Amino acid sequence: MWNYSETVKDHFFNPRNAKALEDANAVGDVGSISCGDALRLTLKVNEQTEVIEDAGFQTFGCGSAIASSSALTELIIGKTVTEAEQLSNQQIVDYLGGLPAEKMHCSVMGQEALEAAIANYRGIELVDDDHEEGKLICRCFAVDEGKIFRAVQKHGLSTIEDVINYTKAGGACTSCHEKIEMVIDEVVAGKGPQSATAGEDSARVQPISSLPPTNPLMQKVLEILSNLRPYLQADGGDVSLVKASENLIVVSLSGACTGCMMTDMTLGWLQEQFSEALGFAIPVVNHIPEPVAESA
Amino acid sequence: MKKNIYLDNNATTKVDSMAVEAMMPLFTKQFGNPSSIHSFGDQVGAKLKVARRQVADLVGALHDSEIIFTSCATESTTTAIYSALKVNKDKKEIITTTVEHPATLDVCEQLEREGYIIHRLKVNKKGQLDLKKYAGVLSENTALVTVMWANNETGTLFPIEDMALMASEKGVLFHTDAVQAVGKIPLDIQDTEIDMLSFSGHKLHAPKGIGALYVRRGVRYRPLLRGGHQERGRRAGTENSAAIVAFGVAAEQAELHLDTLSGKVKALRDKLEQGILSQVGHTFVTGDPDNRVANTANIAFEYVEGEAILMLLNQFGIAASSGSACTSGSLEPSHVMQAMQIPFTAAHGTIRFSLSRYTTEKDIDYVISVVPEIIDKLRSFSPYWKDGKPLDIEAFEPAA
């Protein structure tokens, strides 16, 4: 098992400030249950002095996620909002006496929850840019295949070192180096990201022309989709049709239907529903928008 | 005092004391190489012959020569897959499932990159296969079917005898990874159409570092390791004689204790499950409860994360394991849980308790007594839990 420091163990077994503040005036939510960890940070900020007088965390996650949340609250209580804003995830790591490389993301989650809570206090809305594409390659820094593929392609990277410098992927435990080499080889060979999900893969390699809106099959597909949408909307997601042919339906998922395991699960469900309603098996894949300009 | 309760027997087991005793002289006095012509070698050779028979009996193999000793079941499985491909050079398809052990999955993934077509049969929410889909992909192009007998995470059993029969009717080779089945269910391989079967010593109270591959007499075979006449040229390399002798004794004991598994161990497993499920809400058993090995209970706890549960169990001196992402350093729950489409509220909170014939009722009573407080504690500061019940999850998940 993990070689957690004594401080990590202490904060896990005896978490500090594990509570929801009833009189909070700042709330920060990050993560989700489907991604495996989630943190809700509640702060009581003195509006005159801007001092964080109390902080509470509620965390769903592993030992180090709970310890990082606990450490976070200890680090920020008594600081002003401006001081707390300077807190980095590394300070959480240092406070805990270190974290295993594969668990660094737990400290990042703490820092992000703080950022979200401060934004909430100031009335600023943060844009959620959490997205995932394809298989997770680097588990230490949570870098997926799509991101590595694009970095290799865009910057003409050819070695593991390059990939580490540009994306961080492979920079810690090194167990993903073989997989990174495979991504580099794919780019050199001019292929698309290999796995993504099987569905996404076929969407890339088999461009299909959509049936005209007047086609009876197309009308049937649209009708089925409009019957299915309320179920997804009830769960905070949505789906729209991109194109359809006799042997493939391409949809675009949004909201709570995407991210982590949810994309695959939703697609599997849609595929079942479509195949059942149409009376024959038809793959349903998710449309991947062209990557927009990378932010630095 | 901290307890010492080991409920992780699907990971590895305690070595049977009779097996330990049997292997010790092979380190001290009978250390000869069985290939040698002198009496140092001879006496070891005689012991290996006994052990091979004991291991053959456990799976019901008719001929001693059908058992090839390997270093582990991963080696056995790799050998079986590559052998099948080498004897079927014109066939480029393999049938397997989405819930195999990585020993199978990773080899298949590599073969896929090399141009093979891999058919991965899916499972339903109870972890069961659809044999109609299996029949649909079996063809004259299939080089090998390789399917696990019992799942390591849930204990769910696949209908291996039926699947092997279907393969044999099409003239297709059939291999099963039986690591989690051998020593837990009675096997009589002679009555089946299984061509190759992999298993391991350390899952049945033998030491680590010893495995076996059963290859039915008459099945075409190519070795993975060449360079020696050991194992009749089927697996080169000096025999791990001490471990083989221990494996033999452990195999004999495992066979004698099959009734203990289906009797005492099953009763304890069921008691554990009922004890936990009746006290802790929002929990359920994963896999196929009516069709699984007797020692495994895989319980999903909603709204809590597996590693955190394991750490708290460990504080109480209880060892179990989890399909949770965080215990393995991955960010995704185990491929088995994902394949079964387990609800996302529980996908990260599955705990596997795997018992053995050494598990006592006292152990189980203690586990039942501490699990509720562990889950209560974690749920008390879970953002998805309030006043003893789950919150509306959508309030937290990213909005549309």
XYZ file of C-alpha atoms in Angstrom:
696
model
C 0.000 0.000 0.000
C 1.000 3.641 -0.060
C 3.841 4.866 1.987
C 1.947 7.698 3.624
C 3.759 10.013 6.006
C 2.786 10.033 9.656
C 1.188 13.465 9.144
C -0.953 12.163 6.266
C -2.091 9.255 8.428
C -2.809 11.557 11.345
C -4.934 13.886 9.211
C -6.758 10.921 7.723
C -7.499 9.137 10.976
C -8.192 12.388 12.855
C -9.400 14.849 10.254
C -9.513 18.510 11.339
C -12.529 20.660 10.485
C -14.464 17.825 8.843
C -17.773 19.666 8.828
C -20.107 21.803 6.770
C -20.141 25.368 8.130
C -23.753 26.360 8.700
C -23.006 30.080 8.408
C -20.573 29.889 5.501
C -20.346 32.817 3.107
C -18.094 31.048 0.609
C -18.437 27.578 -0.878
C -16.086 25.808 -3.258
C -16.995 22.516 -4.948
C -14.519 20.490 -6.983
C -14.431 16.940 -8.305
C -17.329 14.547 -8.621
C -18.341 11.180 -7.257
C -17.922 9.527 -10.648
C -14.329 10.763 -10.848
C -13.520 9.189 -7.492
C -12.944 12.267 -5.412
C -14.882 15.382 -4.531
C -14.377 18.169 -2.056
C -16.771 20.798 -0.762
C -15.001 23.571 1.106
C -17.052 25.996 3.180
C -15.534 29.219 4.563
C -16.664 31.811 7.049
C -14.986 35.034 5.947
C -15.186 38.184 8.062
C -16.410 40.701 5.545
C -14.749 43.641 7.319
C -11.276 42.191 7.785
C -11.477 39.543 5.013
C -9.992 37.066 7.478
C -11.039 33.418 7.061
C -12.371 32.807 10.561
C -13.405 29.229 10.042
C -13.217 26.556 7.344
C -14.857 23.183 6.971
C -14.409 20.394 4.459
C -16.527 17.497 3.271
C -14.601 15.045 1.166
C -15.407 11.914 -0.761
C -12.109 10.278 -1.599
C -9.103 8.270 -0.595
C -6.868 8.655 2.438
C -4.696 11.359 0.952
C -7.701 13.277 -0.416
C -9.156 13.442 3.088
C -5.770 14.323 4.620
C -5.165 17.035 1.988
C -8.574 18.566 2.692
C -7.902 18.536 6.416
C -4.472 20.130 5.894
C -5.985 22.762 3.638
C -8.396 23.953 6.314
C -5.587 24.143 8.879
C -3.456 26.158 6.489
C -6.050 28.799 5.673
C -7.866 29.432 8.952
C -6.699 32.805 10.248
C -5.385 34.004 6.902
C -6.930 36.818 4.883
C -8.529 35.907 1.593
C -5.658 37.615 -0.251
C -3.091 35.633 1.726
C -4.962 32.368 1.242
C -5.147 33.003 -2.481
C -1.366 32.584 -2.684
C -1.563 29.027 -1.339
C -0.150 26.444 -3.746
C -0.795 22.726 -3.779
C 2.894 22.263 -2.937
C 2.316 23.975 0.416
C -0.368 21.390 1.203
C 2.094 18.642 0.228
C 4.834 20.150 2.398
C 2.481 20.564 5.334
C 1.668 16.850 5.080
C 5.311 15.829 4.949
C 5.029 14.779 1.305
C 2.579 12.745 -0.784
C 3.262 9.780 -3.101
C 3.712 11.009 -6.702
C 0.504 9.261 -7.776
C -1.401 11.182 -5.098
C -0.263 14.710 -5.954
C -3.635 15.374 -7.571
C -5.213 15.224 -4.094
C -3.309 18.368 -3.117
C -4.307 19.986 -6.409
C -7.938 19.269 -5.564
C -7.494 21.092 -2.254
C -5.953 24.115 -3.918
C -8.697 24.180 -6.548
C -11.434 23.994 -3.934
C -9.906 27.009 -2.229
C -9.751 28.870 -5.535
C -13.405 28.018 -6.166
C -14.451 29.124 -2.676
C -12.619 32.448 -2.990
C -14.176 33.035 -6.409
C -17.547 32.236 -4.886
C -16.903 34.715 -2.066
C -16.088 37.398 -4.602
C -19.057 36.537 -6.778
C -16.982 35.373 -9.743
C -18.115 32.376 -11.774
C -15.391 29.900 -12.700
C -15.551 28.069 -16.002
C -15.298 24.333 -15.569
C -12.681 23.117 -18.028
C -12.520 19.561 -16.785
C -12.481 17.325 -19.805
C -11.102 13.947 -20.616
C -10.217 12.369 -23.870
C -9.305 8.807 -24.333
C -7.414 6.577 -21.992
C -5.637 7.929 -18.998
C -1.925 7.507 -19.685
C -0.127 9.271 -16.846
C -1.797 8.419 -13.582
C 0.438 10.612 -11.497
C -0.550 13.852 -13.179
C -3.818 12.633 -14.684
C -2.886 13.265 -18.314
C -4.976 11.510 -20.927
C -4.077 10.178 -24.336
C -5.776 13.017 -26.234
C -3.716 15.696 -24.545
C -0.420 13.877 -25.116
C -1.366 13.160 -28.708
C -2.085 16.808 -29.430
C 1.068 18.017 -27.688
C 3.213 15.563 -29.657
C 1.531 16.541 -32.895
C 1.536 20.283 -32.334
C 5.074 20.656 -31.039
C 6.648 17.825 -33.011
C 7.766 16.048 -29.831
C 9.810 12.919 -30.328
C 11.102 11.805 -26.936
C 9.664 10.995 -23.508
C 11.654 13.918 -22.112
C 9.876 16.302 -24.499
C 6.497 14.931 -23.474
C 7.327 15.349 -19.772
C 8.398 18.934 -20.319
C 5.319 19.876 -22.300
C 2.611 17.927 -20.523
C 4.103 16.639 -17.210
C 2.929 13.165 -18.303
C 5.495 10.537 -17.336
C 7.329 12.851 -14.997
C 6.803 10.953 -11.779
C 6.604 7.185 -11.413
C 7.710 6.448 -15.044
C 5.386 3.450 -15.371
C 3.583 5.029 -18.339
C 6.691 5.574 -20.462
C 5.923 2.644 -22.756
C 2.442 4.018 -23.357
C 3.801 7.503 -24.101
C 6.212 5.991 -26.625
C 3.257 4.316 -28.294
C 1.461 7.665 -28.598
C 4.587 9.206 -30.137
C 4.800 6.295 -32.578
C 1.169 6.780 -33.542
C 1.711 10.430 -34.329
C 4.784 9.567 -36.383
C 2.724 6.927 -38.197
C 0.037 9.529 -38.832
C -2.739 7.762 -36.938
C -5.398 9.096 -34.590
C -5.262 8.504 -30.846
C -5.454 4.745 -30.628
C -7.947 3.868 -27.995
C -10.008 6.827 -26.893
C -13.106 4.797 -26.443
C -13.770 2.327 -29.197
C -16.630 4.525 -30.261
C -14.626 7.702 -30.438
C -12.050 5.894 -32.454
C -14.478 4.877 -35.122
C -15.880 8.389 -35.252
C -12.431 9.616 -36.188
C -11.453 6.999 -38.690
C -14.743 6.554 -40.471
C -16.113 9.882 -41.537
C -19.701 9.186 -42.499
C -22.117 11.212 -44.495
C -25.323 11.822 -42.649
C -28.696 10.749 -43.920
C -30.925 13.590 -45.176
C -33.517 14.826 -42.659
C -36.307 13.422 -44.842
C -34.958 9.882 -44.690
C -37.328 7.630 -42.697
C -34.470 6.149 -40.657
C -33.219 9.630 -39.808
C -36.706 10.630 -38.668
C -36.906 7.512 -36.525
C -33.499 8.289 -34.978
C -34.544 11.849 -34.174
C -37.773 10.629 -32.660
C -35.988 8.083 -30.446
C -33.492 10.706 -29.385
C -36.177 13.167 -28.361
C -37.736 10.430 -26.205
C -34.376 9.735 -24.538
C -33.300 13.318 -23.870
C -35.569 13.891 -20.857
C -33.834 11.024 -19.021
C -30.427 12.597 -19.525
C -31.726 16.071 -18.739
C -33.138 14.744 -15.484
C -29.566 13.771 -14.572
C -28.124 17.154 -15.477
C -26.882 16.177 -18.931
C -28.020 16.372 -22.518
C -27.469 14.863 -25.943
C -27.859 16.092 -29.497
C -27.555 14.332 -32.846
C -24.485 15.102 -34.958
C -25.124 12.671 -37.782
C -26.546 9.257 -38.510
C -26.214 6.560 -41.142
C -27.482 2.983 -41.466
C -24.597 1.709 -39.386
C -23.520 4.508 -37.070
C -25.082 7.193 -34.907
C -22.895 10.104 -33.845
C -24.132 12.160 -30.920
C -22.752 14.985 -28.862
C -22.990 14.554 -25.106
C -22.902 17.452 -22.696
C -23.209 18.305 -19.032
C -23.214 15.548 -16.454
C -23.091 12.882 -19.171
C -19.455 13.586 -19.914
C -16.214 13.174 -18.062
C -14.670 10.201 -16.356
C -16.671 7.032 -16.656
C -19.862 8.835 -17.508
C -19.234 9.158 -21.240
C -18.866 5.421 -21.727
C -21.792 4.624 -19.481
C -24.103 7.082 -21.214
C -23.052 5.897 -24.671
C -23.602 2.281 -23.666
C -27.089 3.154 -22.480
C -27.895 5.133 -25.632
C -26.626 2.291 -27.804
C -28.890 -0.164 -25.991
C -31.893 2.137 -26.341
C -31.303 2.876 -30.031
C -30.621 -0.753 -30.912
C -33.764 -1.821 -29.112
C -35.993 0.858 -30.644
C -34.625 0.383 -34.161
C -34.658 -3.404 -33.949
C -31.028 -3.835 -35.020
C -27.663 -3.313 -33.383
C -26.151 0.059 -34.165
C -23.076 1.634 -32.559
C -23.520 5.028 -30.928
C -20.383 7.150 -30.616
C -19.617 10.501 -29.109
C -18.590 13.334 -31.394
C -15.259 14.867 -30.437
C -15.053 18.528 -31.359
C -11.877 19.667 -33.081
C -9.448 20.776 -30.399
C -9.611 24.503 -29.839
C -6.412 26.490 -29.402
C -4.523 25.154 -26.391
C -4.278 27.489 -23.502
C -0.716 27.723 -22.294
C -4.871 -5.505 21.050
C -4.834 -5.061 17.299
C -6.293 -8.047 15.504
C -4.734 -9.924 12.644
C -7.569 -10.822 10.326
C -6.576 -11.714 6.791
C -9.427 -11.490 4.292
C -7.390 -10.967 1.141
C -6.947 -14.579 0.057
C -7.707 -13.822 -3.600
C -4.503 -11.753 -3.591
C -2.388 -14.422 -1.963
C -2.634 -16.984 0.803
C -0.776 -18.174 3.870
C 1.382 -21.190 3.053
C 0.055 -24.446 4.517
C 2.382 -25.528 7.343
C 2.633 -29.052 5.928
C 3.757 -27.538 2.625
C 6.401 -25.476 4.422
C 7.620 -28.541 6.224
C 7.782 -30.544 3.016
C 9.835 -27.949 1.188
C 12.452 -27.235 3.855
C 14.712 -30.284 3.219
C 15.022 -29.228 -0.404
C 16.918 -26.133 0.726
C 19.163 -27.885 3.206
C 19.806 -31.514 2.232
C 18.063 -32.362 -1.007
C 19.302 -29.372 -2.934
C 20.440 -31.311 -5.993
C 19.464 -30.533 -9.554
C 16.928 -33.178 -10.609
C 18.651 -33.331 -14.001
C 21.886 -34.555 -12.428
C 22.876 -38.177 -12.644
C 24.005 -38.590 -9.034
C 21.874 -39.402 -6.026
C 21.582 -35.725 -5.032
C 19.590 -35.247 -8.200
C 17.703 -38.529 -8.079
C 16.013 -38.012 -4.751
C 14.721 -34.611 -5.892
C 13.485 -36.074 -9.150
C 11.446 -38.631 -7.208
C 9.851 -35.891 -5.101
C 8.918 -33.871 -8.170
C 7.173 -36.901 -9.608
C 4.999 -37.177 -6.505
C 4.245 -33.465 -6.551
C 3.277 -33.543 -10.225
C 0.770 -36.302 -9.498
C -0.677 -34.369 -6.548
C -1.111 -31.252 -8.676
C -2.550 -33.272 -11.582
C -5.098 -34.853 -9.231
C -6.324 -31.470 -8.016
C -7.520 -30.536 -11.515
C -8.358 -34.087 -12.561
C -5.612 -34.464 -15.181
C -5.185 -38.058 -16.317
C -1.512 -37.946 -17.316
C 1.406 -36.517 -15.322
C 2.851 -35.138 -18.540
C -0.173 -32.880 -18.921
C 1.137 -30.692 -16.079
C 3.887 -28.177 -16.894
C 5.325 -26.318 -13.917
C 5.918 -22.605 -14.498
C 6.995 -19.650 -12.369
C 3.468 -18.255 -11.967
C 0.037 -18.246 -13.565
C 0.946 -15.156 -15.576
C 3.648 -17.212 -17.263
C 1.204 -20.081 -17.782
C -1.356 -17.800 -19.430
C 1.229 -16.080 -21.623
C 2.612 -19.466 -22.671
C -0.864 -20.776 -23.529
C -1.783 -17.743 -25.637
C 1.458 -17.640 -27.608
C 1.463 -21.408 -28.065
C -2.019 -21.301 -29.579
C -0.966 -18.583 -32.008
C 2.175 -20.432 -33.043
C 0.298 -23.641 -33.838
C -2.401 -21.717 -35.671
C -0.347 -19.384 -37.823
C -3.138 -18.722 -40.305
C -5.730 -17.777 -37.668
C -5.680 -14.195 -36.488
C -8.567 -13.908 -34.031
C -8.723 -14.380 -30.258
C -11.864 -14.445 -28.122
C -11.647 -13.281 -24.525
C -13.721 -11.126 -22.127
C -13.566 -7.579 -20.810
C -13.112 -8.746 -17.210
C -10.002 -10.918 -17.491
C -6.949 -10.544 -15.303
C -4.306 -8.182 -16.767
C -2.180 -11.296 -17.480
C -4.628 -11.952 -20.321
C -5.797 -8.422 -21.122
C -2.341 -6.925 -21.558
C -1.077 -9.760 -23.753
C -4.183 -9.436 -25.941
C -3.730 -5.683 -26.152
C -0.168 -6.172 -27.351
C -1.306 -8.779 -29.905
C -3.951 -6.350 -31.133
C -1.197 -3.835 -31.866
C 0.569 -6.543 -33.825
C -2.498 -7.035 -36.009
C -4.583 -9.701 -34.267
C -8.327 -9.231 -33.937
C -9.400 -9.480 -30.308
C -13.074 -10.160 -29.553
C -13.723 -9.063 -25.965
C -17.034 -10.455 -24.733
C -18.909 -8.046 -22.493
C -20.624 -8.900 -19.240
C -23.989 -7.735 -17.946
C -24.565 -5.959 -14.640
C -24.226 -9.244 -12.767
C -20.956 -9.992 -14.479
C -22.422 -12.739 -16.688
C -21.560 -13.480 -20.321
C -24.010 -13.822 -23.190
C -23.243 -17.184 -24.799
C -25.179 -16.235 -27.939
C -22.731 -13.410 -28.542
C -19.900 -15.879 -27.913
C -21.312 -18.292 -30.472
C -21.583 -15.383 -32.895
C -17.862 -14.626 -32.867
C -16.535 -18.211 -32.722
C -15.348 -19.127 -36.198
C -12.741 -20.990 -38.212
C -10.616 -17.846 -37.921
C -10.423 -18.137 -34.126
C -6.955 -19.174 -32.979
C -7.857 -19.343 -29.291
C -10.576 -18.709 -26.753
C -9.125 -17.603 -23.420
C -11.620 -16.946 -20.628
C -11.188 -16.898 -16.853
C -13.062 -19.494 -14.807
C -13.685 -17.372 -11.700
C -13.342 -13.623 -11.542
C -10.722 -12.439 -9.081
C -12.714 -9.417 -7.906
C -16.240 -10.778 -7.629
C -15.702 -14.543 -7.617
C -18.307 -14.877 -10.392
C -17.970 -18.153 -12.301
C -18.215 -18.319 -16.078
C -19.770 -21.417 -17.738
C -16.366 -22.700 -18.801
C -17.417 -26.286 -19.524
C -20.141 -25.092 -21.925
C -17.837 -22.571 -23.554
C -15.077 -25.143 -24.033
C -17.575 -27.535 -25.601
C -18.762 -24.852 -28.023
C -15.156 -24.110 -28.990
C -14.314 -27.761 -29.486
C -17.327 -28.216 -31.766
C -15.742 -25.614 -34.036
C -12.272 -27.089 -33.653
C -11.058 -24.032 -31.718
C -8.465 -24.244 -28.921
C -9.742 -23.310 -25.461
C -7.665 -21.967 -22.574
C -8.964 -20.949 -19.162
C -7.270 -18.845 -16.502
C -8.442 -20.887 -13.522
C -6.303 -19.150 -10.892
C -9.294 -18.254 -8.715
C -11.181 -21.506 -9.313
C -8.619 -24.254 -8.682
C -8.784 -25.360 -5.070
C -12.139 -23.619 -4.607
C -14.425 -25.704 -6.826
C -14.115 -29.392 -7.726
C -12.520 -29.771 -11.152
C -12.459 -32.790 -13.377
C -10.780 -31.499 -16.452
C -10.806 -34.903 -18.091
C -14.585 -34.592 -18.463
C -14.397 -31.231 -20.213
C -13.207 -30.007 -23.579
C -10.690 -27.596 -22.031
C -7.370 -27.758 -23.876
C -5.242 -25.645 -21.555
C -5.711 -24.425 -17.991
C -3.538 -22.036 -15.975
C -3.313 -21.954 -12.206
C -1.058 -20.819 -9.455
C 0.337 -22.169 -6.204
C 0.171 -19.141 -3.993
C -3.626 -18.798 -4.285
C -4.054 -22.211 -2.689
C -1.635 -22.125 0.244
C 1.542 -22.985 -1.674
C 4.408 -20.477 -1.856
C 4.721 -17.693 -4.418
C 6.775 -18.284 -7.540
C 5.208 -21.539 -8.649
C 2.450 -22.018 -11.199
C 1.264 -24.702 -13.561
C -0.139 -25.033 -17.035
C -2.284 -28.023 -17.903
C -2.030 -28.980 -21.573
C -4.298 -31.828 -22.627
C -2.451 -34.723 -24.200
C -2.601 -34.384 -27.976
C -3.042 -30.610 -28.017
C -0.391 -29.009 -30.202
C 1.964 -26.927 -28.131
C 4.973 -24.618 -28.526
C 7.104 -23.612 -25.525
C 7.612 -20.016 -24.506
C 10.949 -20.661 -22.799
C 13.443 -22.783 -24.712
C 16.907 -23.848 -23.719
C 16.595 -27.026 -21.709
C 14.938 -30.413 -21.554
C 13.100 -29.716 -18.278
C 9.340 -30.346 -18.239
C 9.880 -32.588 -21.297
C 11.191 -29.630 -23.251
C 7.971 -27.710 -22.699
C 9.369 -25.217 -20.236
C 13.117 -24.838 -20.021
C 14.799 -23.706 -16.825
C 15.946 -25.552 -13.707
C 12.950 -26.718 -11.692
C 11.998 -24.712 -8.610
C 12.000 -28.018 -6.769
C 11.273 -26.765 -3.244
C 8.259 -24.783 -4.441
C 7.041 -27.657 -6.611
C 7.128 -30.046 -3.664
C 5.238 -27.513 -1.524
C 2.745 -26.994 -4.368
C 2.126 -30.746 -4.418
C 1.355 -30.885 -0.714
C -0.778 -27.746 -0.885
C -2.694 -29.183 -3.852
C -3.407 -32.362 -1.934
C -4.606 -30.350 1.065
C -6.721 -28.117 -1.152
C -8.480 -31.126 -2.583
C -9.118 -32.527 0.903
C -10.569 -29.158 1.941
C -12.939 -28.602 -0.988
C -15.819 -29.496 1.333
C -14.560 -26.975 3.879
C -14.800 -24.323 1.176
C -18.334 -25.199 0.119
C -19.394 -25.722 3.740
C -17.736 -23.663 6.462
C -16.137 -20.980 4.299
C -19.306 -20.363 2.309
C -21.342 -20.105 5.507
C -18.891 -17.555 6.924
C -18.874 -15.576 3.683
C -22.673 -15.478 3.660
C -22.737 -14.458 7.318
C -20.295 -11.636 6.594
C -22.384 -10.365 3.704
C -25.660 -10.531 5.565
C -24.079 -8.987 8.650
C -22.822 -5.999 6.703
C -25.793 -5.553 4.397
C -28.297 -5.730 7.239
C -26.513 -3.037 9.248
C -25.211 -0.638 6.600
C -27.613 1.004 4.180
C -26.810 1.773 0.556
C -24.614 -1.286 0.098
C -24.938 -4.217 -2.268
C -23.106 -7.339 -3.405
C -21.522 -7.121 -6.850
C -21.332 -9.921 -9.400
C -23.549 -12.971 -9.561
C -24.423 -13.996 -5.981
C -25.833 -17.364 -7.018
C -22.936 -18.403 -9.146
C -19.560 -17.740 -7.615
C -16.709 -19.243 -5.646
C -17.489 -19.755 -1.971
C -14.781 -17.564 -0.466
C -15.385 -14.208 -2.143
C -17.647 -11.356 -1.093
C -17.407 -8.147 -3.063
C -19.462 -5.440 -1.432
C -20.102 -1.992 -2.863
C -20.518 0.829 -0.362
C -22.180 3.838 -1.900
C -20.913 7.387 -1.259
C -17.578 6.326 0.250
C -14.231 5.603 -1.322
C -12.513 2.218 -1.125
C -8.999 3.168 -0.104
C -10.302 5.161 2.834
C -12.323 2.106 3.935
C -9.259 -0.151 3.608
C -7.096 2.202 5.671
C -9.652 2.241 8.464
C -10.115 -1.545 8.283
C -6.350 -1.859 8.540
C -6.447 0.217 11.738
C -8.653 -2.519 13.167
C -6.224 -5.181 11.939
C -8.415 -6.317 9.053
C -6.872 -6.873 5.616
C -9.111 -6.682 2.544
C -8.799 -5.166 -0.919
C -10.627 -2.759 -3.153
C -11.495 -2.265 -6.806
C -11.206 1.403 -6.083
C -9.051 3.524 -8.319
C -6.974 5.030 -5.576
C -5.536 1.817 -4.179
C -3.898 1.021 -7.484
C -2.734 4.526 -8.309
C -5.192 4.663 -11.167
C -7.871 7.309 -11.389
C -10.483 4.938 -12.689
C -12.268 2.152 -10.856
C -11.296 -1.397 -11.777
C -12.099 -2.589 -15.288
C -14.287 -5.318 -13.781
C -16.506 -2.817 -11.960
C -16.678 -0.643 -15.069
C -17.527 -3.622 -17.269
C -20.451 -4.450 -14.956
C -21.638 -0.833 -15.214
C -21.788 -0.566 -11.482
C -23.560 2.691 -10.470
C -21.121 5.602 -10.245
C -22.174 6.251 -6.643
C -20.569 2.937 -5.695
C -17.915 2.363 -8.360
C -15.160 3.759 -6.165
C -16.348 2.097 -2.983
C -16.130 -1.636 -3.643
C -14.403 -3.837 -1.081
C -13.423 -7.438 -1.661
C -13.320 -9.736 1.336
C -11.790 -13.076 0.347
C -11.788 -15.833 2.946
C -9.868 -19.074 3.275
C -10.175 -22.297 5.230
C -8.192 -20.549 7.989
C -10.848 -17.860 8.473
C -12.704 -18.235 11.765
C -16.179 -17.263 12.864
C -14.616 -14.956 15.452
C -12.825 -13.098 12.653
C -16.059 -12.635 10.751
C -17.995 -11.505 13.836
C -15.342 -8.889 14.507
C -15.442 -7.569 10.928
C -19.228 -7.366 11.080
C -18.933 -5.397 14.314
C -16.536 -2.723 12.995
C -17.620 -2.154 9.382
C -20.734 -0.088 10.256
C -18.746 2.455 12.305
C -16.111 2.747 9.560
C -18.699 3.486 6.909
C -20.573 5.868 9.243
C -17.398 7.801 9.935
C -16.536 8.254 6.249
C -20.092 9.125 5.295
C -20.245 11.670 8.126
C -17.928 13.958 6.179
C -18.830 12.885 2.655
C -20.256 15.811 0.668
C -22.899 13.426 -0.672
C -24.290 12.435 2.690
C -26.352 14.310 5.236
C -28.339 13.260 8.292
C -27.907 9.555 7.661
C -28.897 9.564 4.017
C -27.505 10.441 0.588
C -28.041 13.877 -0.900
C -29.358 14.615 -4.333
C -26.194 13.951 -6.346
C -27.159 16.216 -9.234
C -26.758 19.183 -6.913
C -23.019 18.495 -6.945
C -22.301 17.095 -10.365
C -21.336 19.644 -13.035
C -24.436 21.386 -14.341
C -25.453 21.062 -17.965
